């Protein structure tokens, strides 16, 4: 997201063709044309999101950068909607991120406006003014305060945002907002994504069923230890912004902050969580630790993880999903950092792309992570097959079995450091020619 | 170096062809066959190293992994030779690194034995025994203590080192050692390197001319903030190991620790500095700060930088050399880390590969570096042309000029953070299809 160039996100093949492609795993390190077809790791079917009380959606063609596709999403939210957010830790954050951070303290939201095609990042005072213009015009159409309009932009960095193209149609979209249209909403915020990311869940709060709907986008400039890419989660539950924030900050750790595509962190990473309170009546909840939130919390975490994995599966050029489990670390933080060192290693990622069970590169990545590690107590498995242990190639090492474990669409790497109880799970994708094709071509 | 697979380092084209290739910069993000030809960034001519008093060289074909090429180097050193070293900070360091660290305290050396084709890393007790075997057999042939034999290995990780193939011929090589043969020495330690790395200098110490000769190898698994790849520097000056260590530790900061190819740090990074004391007589020097070492220090630093740049220029798949200057940072350390964040960004490296003046990605990399930065005081230049300043695209921005600046073989990026006096210069290469080809193919 917030990619520093515009890439034609068109030419998306229908899901049926993607499914056909999926049957034949790649023999080489990714085919050159993969950038333009649906990722072979795409879900077989996209989640069908139900209407969510208190949310009306509309999408439009503002023509910001792309032609003949929607590039603007407006979500109109019921009065009293509570909001929480997690944002990029980049020191060069975008204007919409600055705007949202400033408005987040009040904790209430009436609208979300998202555009693709331009990140409105590194655009100076003009960028801040452009963000304000979009918020003000949306608020005018809706009859609310501009501070209740939340914004996100994704696309090229450093180009002035033509806000007038947004303000020209945002009023119509506010009027046109409808309960249906989640799939269209997810498509409108795509840049180099090859499929829309959607997820839904129906947890119970004190026996009353509520709904959570989420959409997200990827798919490059995706990195760890920061907030996330663009993702918006909505619920009709009645929860105050403080509770939403606690739930979100906890859930992001095992989802969006546990994935990496290319180690590059966007200027625009944004995850927001809106609660309209217009669903089934349930008792008032004032703390995220409330036991009656158990099911909600569990299903929210699963939904965030689902969306995060959809982002990895659509990583630029991705041909394989790699899951990395680290156990036996000094603590959970150390395990996470070792996992990310493996997940971000170009040599590990290219080896997996080439179906090479090259566990020596995993040893290297563990060694460079900077965390406590003991070469002679390290155990490494590929797909459950132990390839290395006690500072040496495992006695039962079988090259054929190890190779098979790295040859499919999903690869599982397990590393036990053997020195403590810290553990973490992270995900990444392989590094292929597709990534070079997408990012090594000229912007326009 | 210490790559976790063997790659045929053969098929090296003669320098004349490389020079011819160099005239036509790439139009796309690196051609697929670049892995097997001499890097287009190779020096036009290789340095011719003179004999160095107190050093005799021999190379041989041990057949460790490669066929029909030399893979073993023995440097026999005069009695009393002083030694210093800097090694990988990897937690999974190789057996030869463990061996050298243990022997370094005594500070004297009689031989250096280096093999390519196998890193002897993650090879457990057998690996430690193999390293000892090589040292013991070399010492026996030479009539010295095993502790005076220094070792380095580079190649596949996790494969047992067939030490007997080395011990079988090391005695002959000790006998065959000759004053000539620096170019052959540099070739014997290559793995995926496409050309040998050599440098020489003739500084004065108190008016007496001494000689420094250095050889090095790359060319993947090259990363910052650690020691270095394999590099061996020799001088005939009469300097104690303590002085050598101080000079080396200082010089590595602006040379090998200021380069990165792929952010992956080897298990075997080794830089050693030997002083035979057999050159022109000069006064005794007991401190690195001695003013009479001024010329020596300056030329040593330049030689280390020369070797380090030769390594970057031979980075796997490299088509362009990228020099990054960071100024105006909070301090020099912060400047270095910002420089490395830019140098390690896959999105920056692929943009340069595609001759795309995509300065938005430089903004992104500055933002993610985690160092103090102010979006609105940031200035970015490509080849001296200011592309961004004061949080916005520069008024005088010219796309053609900017594109030209990233289209040649050498690309200069300058970033001024505008908040302090810290500065640093680092180097990297672009990320091309060649890197994927080299590292995404099966080991054997």
mmCIF file of C-alpha atoms in Angstrom, chain A residues 3-5 28-29 32 89-95 98 121-127 156-160 220-223 226 262-267 316 341 344-348 350-351 353-361 363-368 370-376 378-380 388-393 397 399 403 431-444, chain B residues 3-5 28-29 32 89-95 98 121-127 156-160 220-223 226 262-267 316 341 344-348 350-351 353-361 363-368 370-376 378-380 388-393 397 399 403 431-444:
data_model
loop_
_atom_site.group_PDB
_atom_site.id
_atom_site.type_symbol
_atom_site.label_atom_id
_atom_site.label_comp_id
_atom_site.label_asym_id
_atom_site.label_seq_id
_atom_site.Cartn_x
_atom_site.Cartn_y
_atom_site.Cartn_z
ATOM 1 C CA UNK A 3 3.210 2.409 -3.128
ATOM 2 C CA UNK A 4 5.443 5.042 -4.554
ATOM 3 C CA UNK A 5 4.172 4.467 -8.059
ATOM 4 C CA UNK A 28 10.797 -21.827 -11.183
ATOM 5 C CA UNK A 29 11.065 -18.843 -8.876
ATOM 6 C CA UNK A 32 7.113 -13.070 -14.840
ATOM 7 C CA UNK A 89 5.069 4.358 13.038
ATOM 8 C CA UNK A 90 6.765 5.908 10.016
ATOM 9 C CA UNK A 91 8.428 9.259 10.639
ATOM 10 C CA UNK A 92 7.172 10.344 7.225
ATOM 11 C CA UNK A 93 3.493 9.528 7.798
ATOM 12 C CA UNK A 94 0.901 10.630 5.251
ATOM 13 C CA UNK A 95 -1.505 13.548 5.631
ATOM 14 C CA UNK A 98 -1.886 12.801 10.609
ATOM 15 C CA UNK A 121 2.073 11.368 1.542
ATOM 16 C CA UNK A 122 5.029 13.786 1.475
ATOM 17 C CA UNK A 123 2.709 16.391 0.006
ATOM 18 C CA UNK A 124 3.382 19.141 2.552
ATOM 19 C CA UNK A 125 0.865 21.784 3.531
ATOM 20 C CA UNK A 126 -1.056 21.229 0.289
ATOM 21 C CA UNK A 127 -1.520 17.594 1.326
ATOM 22 C CA UNK A 156 1.813 7.018 -5.237
ATOM 23 C CA UNK A 157 3.867 9.014 -2.696
ATOM 24 C CA UNK A 158 4.819 12.636 -3.339
ATOM 25 C CA UNK A 159 2.210 13.515 -5.962
ATOM 26 C CA UNK A 160 -0.283 16.247 -5.017
ATOM 27 C CA UNK A 220 3.727 -4.305 -1.240
ATOM 28 C CA UNK A 221 5.501 -1.988 1.222
ATOM 29 C CA UNK A 222 4.258 -4.404 3.873
ATOM 30 C CA UNK A 223 6.456 -4.786 6.934
ATOM 31 C CA UNK A 226 4.630 -1.155 12.632
ATOM 32 C CA UNK A 262 9.114 -7.048 1.781
ATOM 33 C CA UNK A 263 10.226 -5.420 5.064
ATOM 34 C CA UNK A 264 9.294 -1.999 3.716
ATOM 35 C CA UNK A 265 6.943 -0.001 5.930
ATOM 36 C CA UNK A 266 4.379 2.277 4.391
ATOM 37 C CA UNK A 267 3.820 5.934 5.188
ATOM 38 C CA UNK A 316 3.587 -8.753 -4.764
ATOM 39 C CA UNK A 341 14.584 -12.075 10.587
ATOM 40 C CA UNK A 344 12.556 -10.872 5.844
ATOM 41 C CA UNK A 345 15.652 -12.734 4.635
ATOM 42 C CA UNK A 346 15.898 -12.408 0.843
ATOM 43 C CA UNK A 347 17.988 -15.590 0.774
ATOM 44 C CA UNK A 348 15.376 -17.636 2.669
ATOM 45 C CA UNK A 350 14.339 -16.888 -2.789
ATOM 46 C CA UNK A 351 15.254 -20.422 -1.666
ATOM 47 C CA UNK A 353 10.665 -19.640 -4.301
ATOM 48 C CA UNK A 354 13.028 -22.150 -5.903
ATOM 49 C CA UNK A 355 11.661 -25.077 -3.831
ATOM 50 C CA UNK A 356 15.103 -25.450 -2.277
ATOM 51 C CA UNK A 357 15.071 -26.928 1.256
ATOM 52 C CA UNK A 358 18.002 -24.690 2.071
ATOM 53 C CA UNK A 359 17.894 -24.804 5.874
ATOM 54 C CA UNK A 360 21.410 -23.344 6.103
ATOM 55 C CA UNK A 361 19.865 -19.995 5.233
ATOM 56 C CA UNK A 363 20.486 -20.939 10.404
ATOM 57 C CA UNK A 364 22.003 -17.754 8.973
ATOM 58 C CA UNK A 365 18.833 -15.739 9.602
ATOM 59 C CA UNK A 366 18.605 -16.968 13.204
ATOM 60 C CA UNK A 367 22.234 -15.996 13.680
ATOM 61 C CA UNK A 368 21.792 -12.474 12.361
ATOM 62 C CA UNK A 370 20.633 -10.341 17.230
ATOM 63 C CA UNK A 371 18.634 -12.339 19.781
ATOM 64 C CA UNK A 372 19.983 -14.849 22.245
ATOM 65 C CA UNK A 373 20.587 -18.104 20.387
ATOM 66 C CA UNK A 374 22.771 -21.136 20.868
ATOM 67 C CA UNK A 375 23.916 -22.832 17.715
ATOM 68 C CA UNK A 376 24.130 -26.215 19.439
ATOM 69 C CA UNK A 378 18.863 -25.113 17.615
ATOM 70 C CA UNK A 379 16.279 -27.365 15.938
ATOM 71 C CA UNK A 380 14.842 -26.601 12.489
ATOM 72 C CA UNK A 388 18.807 -29.742 11.672
ATOM 73 C CA UNK A 389 19.371 -30.196 15.368
ATOM 74 C CA UNK A 390 22.100 -29.836 17.977
ATOM 75 C CA UNK A 391 24.274 -27.679 15.754
ATOM 76 C CA UNK A 392 24.289 -30.187 12.930
ATOM 77 C CA UNK A 393 22.258 -31.696 10.102
ATOM 78 C CA UNK A 397 17.537 -35.803 7.373
ATOM 79 C CA UNK A 399 16.481 -34.426 1.167
ATOM 80 C CA UNK A 403 12.241 -30.690 -0.661
ATOM 81 C CA UNK A 431 10.482 -13.543 -3.232
ATOM 82 C CA UNK A 432 10.058 -14.090 -6.958
ATOM 83 C CA UNK A 433 10.635 -12.541 -10.350
ATOM 84 C CA UNK A 434 7.081 -11.214 -10.041
ATOM 85 C CA UNK A 435 8.182 -8.840 -7.256
ATOM 86 C CA UNK A 436 10.994 -7.478 -9.420
ATOM 87 C CA UNK A 437 8.637 -7.103 -12.375
ATOM 88 C CA UNK A 438 6.067 -5.170 -10.368
ATOM 89 C CA UNK A 439 8.541 -2.900 -8.600
ATOM 90 C CA UNK A 440 11.309 -2.592 -11.166
ATOM 91 C CA UNK A 441 9.180 -1.109 -13.912
ATOM 92 C CA UNK A 442 8.729 2.561 -14.466
ATOM 93 C CA UNK A 443 5.885 4.284 -12.608
ATOM 94 C CA UNK A 444 3.899 5.559 -15.589
ATOM 95 C CA UNK B 3 26.332 -19.043 0.814
ATOM 96 C CA UNK B 4 24.051 -21.885 1.707
ATOM 97 C CA UNK B 5 24.435 -23.505 -1.668
ATOM 98 C CA UNK B 28 14.988 -3.448 -17.668
ATOM 99 C CA UNK B 29 15.496 -4.587 -14.098
ATOM 100 C CA UNK B 32 18.329 -13.016 -16.388
ATOM 101 C CA UNK B 89 28.466 -11.047 14.991
ATOM 102 C CA UNK B 90 26.222 -13.938 13.951
ATOM 103 C CA UNK B 91 25.026 -16.156 16.798
ATOM 104 C CA UNK B 92 25.521 -19.122 14.504
ATOM 105 C CA UNK B 93 29.134 -18.408 13.583
ATOM 106 C CA UNK B 94 31.119 -20.983 11.625
ATOM 107 C CA UNK B 95 33.775 -23.318 13.049
ATOM 108 C CA UNK B 98 35.301 -19.842 16.388
ATOM 109 C CA UNK B 121 29.124 -23.660 9.470
ATOM 110 C CA UNK B 122 26.448 -25.414 11.548
ATOM 111 C CA UNK B 123 28.537 -28.547 11.370
ATOM 112 C CA UNK B 124 28.724 -29.238 15.118
ATOM 113 C CA UNK B 125 31.603 -31.000 16.815
ATOM 114 C CA UNK B 126 32.635 -32.587 13.524
ATOM 115 C CA UNK B 127 33.040 -29.102 12.074
ATOM 116 C CA UNK B 156 27.400 -24.135 1.606
ATOM 117 C CA UNK B 157 26.208 -24.085 5.243
ATOM 118 C CA UNK B 158 25.407 -27.313 7.094
ATOM 119 C CA UNK B 159 27.346 -29.748 4.928
ATOM 120 C CA UNK B 160 30.204 -31.612 6.678
ATOM 121 C CA UNK B 220 25.648 -12.484 -1.474
ATOM 122 C CA UNK B 221 24.700 -12.786 2.208
ATOM 123 C CA UNK B 222 26.357 -9.403 2.578
ATOM 124 C CA UNK B 223 24.946 -7.148 5.264
ATOM 125 C CA UNK B 226 28.420 -6.930 11.314
ATOM 126 C CA UNK B 262 20.947 -8.104 0.547
ATOM 127 C CA UNK B 263 20.781 -7.406 4.320
ATOM 128 C CA UNK B 264 21.637 -11.047 5.049
ATOM 129 C CA UNK B 265 24.601 -11.546 7.359
ATOM 130 C CA UNK B 266 26.887 -14.473 6.895
ATOM 131 C CA UNK B 267 27.895 -17.010 9.516
ATOM 132 C CA UNK B 316 24.563 -10.996 -6.852
ATOM 133 C CA UNK B 341 17.401 1.489 5.728
ATOM 134 C CA UNK B 344 18.305 -2.411 2.262
ATOM 135 C CA UNK B 345 14.885 -1.370 0.984
ATOM 136 C CA UNK B 346 13.746 -3.818 -1.720
ATOM 137 C CA UNK B 347 11.471 -1.127 -3.126
ATOM 138 C CA UNK B 348 14.292 1.422 -3.464
ATOM 139 C CA UNK B 350 14.031 -2.433 -7.520
ATOM 140 C CA UNK B 351 13.144 1.153 -8.498
ATOM 141 C CA UNK B 353 17.010 -1.377 -11.182
ATOM 142 C CA UNK B 354 14.147 -0.103 -13.327
ATOM 143 C CA UNK B 355 15.750 3.363 -13.755
ATOM 144 C CA UNK B 356 12.769 4.840 -11.940
ATOM 145 C CA UNK B 357 13.539 8.089 -10.069
ATOM 146 C CA UNK B 358 11.057 6.990 -7.436
ATOM 147 C CA UNK B 359 12.076 9.279 -4.583
ATOM 148 C CA UNK B 360 8.838 8.521 -2.712
ATOM 149 C CA UNK B 361 10.394 5.179 -1.789
ATOM 150 C CA UNK B 363 10.943 9.007 1.797
ATOM 151 C CA UNK B 364 9.373 5.733 2.910
ATOM 152 C CA UNK B 365 12.748 4.205 3.834
ATOM 153 C CA UNK B 366 13.744 7.282 5.840
ATOM 154 C CA UNK B 367 10.419 7.071 7.640
ATOM 155 C CA UNK B 368 10.794 3.426 8.584
ATOM 156 C CA UNK B 370 13.273 4.441 13.323
ATOM 157 C CA UNK B 371 15.654 7.382 13.669
ATOM 158 C CA UNK B 372 14.742 10.962 14.426
ATOM 159 C CA UNK B 373 13.450 12.548 11.224
ATOM 160 C CA UNK B 374 11.212 15.446 10.346
ATOM 161 C CA UNK B 375 9.216 15.074 7.176
ATOM 162 C CA UNK B 376 9.156 18.815 6.598
ATOM 163 C CA UNK B 378 13.922 16.472 4.585
ATOM 164 C CA UNK B 379 15.837 17.100 1.349
ATOM 165 C CA UNK B 380 16.472 14.359 -1.212
ATOM 166 C CA UNK B 388 12.185 16.719 -2.748
ATOM 167 C CA UNK B 389 12.485 19.310 -0.004
ATOM 168 C CA UNK B 390 10.486 20.757 2.885
ATOM 169 C CA UNK B 391 8.018 17.875 2.931
ATOM 170 C CA UNK B 392 7.150 18.263 -0.726
ATOM 171 C CA UNK B 393 8.328 17.661 -4.277
ATOM 172 C CA UNK B 397 11.924 19.016 -9.899
ATOM 173 C CA UNK B 399 11.579 14.219 -14.151
ATOM 174 C CA UNK B 403 15.532 9.789 -14.429
ATOM 175 C CA UNK B 431 17.922 -5.699 -6.818
ATOM 176 C CA UNK B 432 17.379 -7.440 -10.131
ATOM 177 C CA UNK B 433 16.121 -10.624 -11.715
ATOM 178 C CA UNK B 434 19.724 -11.814 -11.541
ATOM 179 C CA UNK B 435 19.523 -12.006 -7.735
ATOM 180 C CA UNK B 436 16.380 -14.153 -7.938
ATOM 181 C CA UNK B 437 17.983 -16.361 -10.583
ATOM 182 C CA UNK B 438 21.099 -16.956 -8.513
ATOM 183 C CA UNK B 439 19.331 -17.563 -5.230
ATOM 184 C CA UNK B 440 16.069 -19.087 -6.367
ATOM 185 C CA UNK B 441 17.621 -22.029 -8.150
ATOM 186 C CA UNK B 442 18.244 -25.363 -6.536
ATOM 187 C CA UNK B 443 21.548 -25.866 -4.755
ATOM 188 C CA UNK B 444 22.943 -28.690 -6.869
#
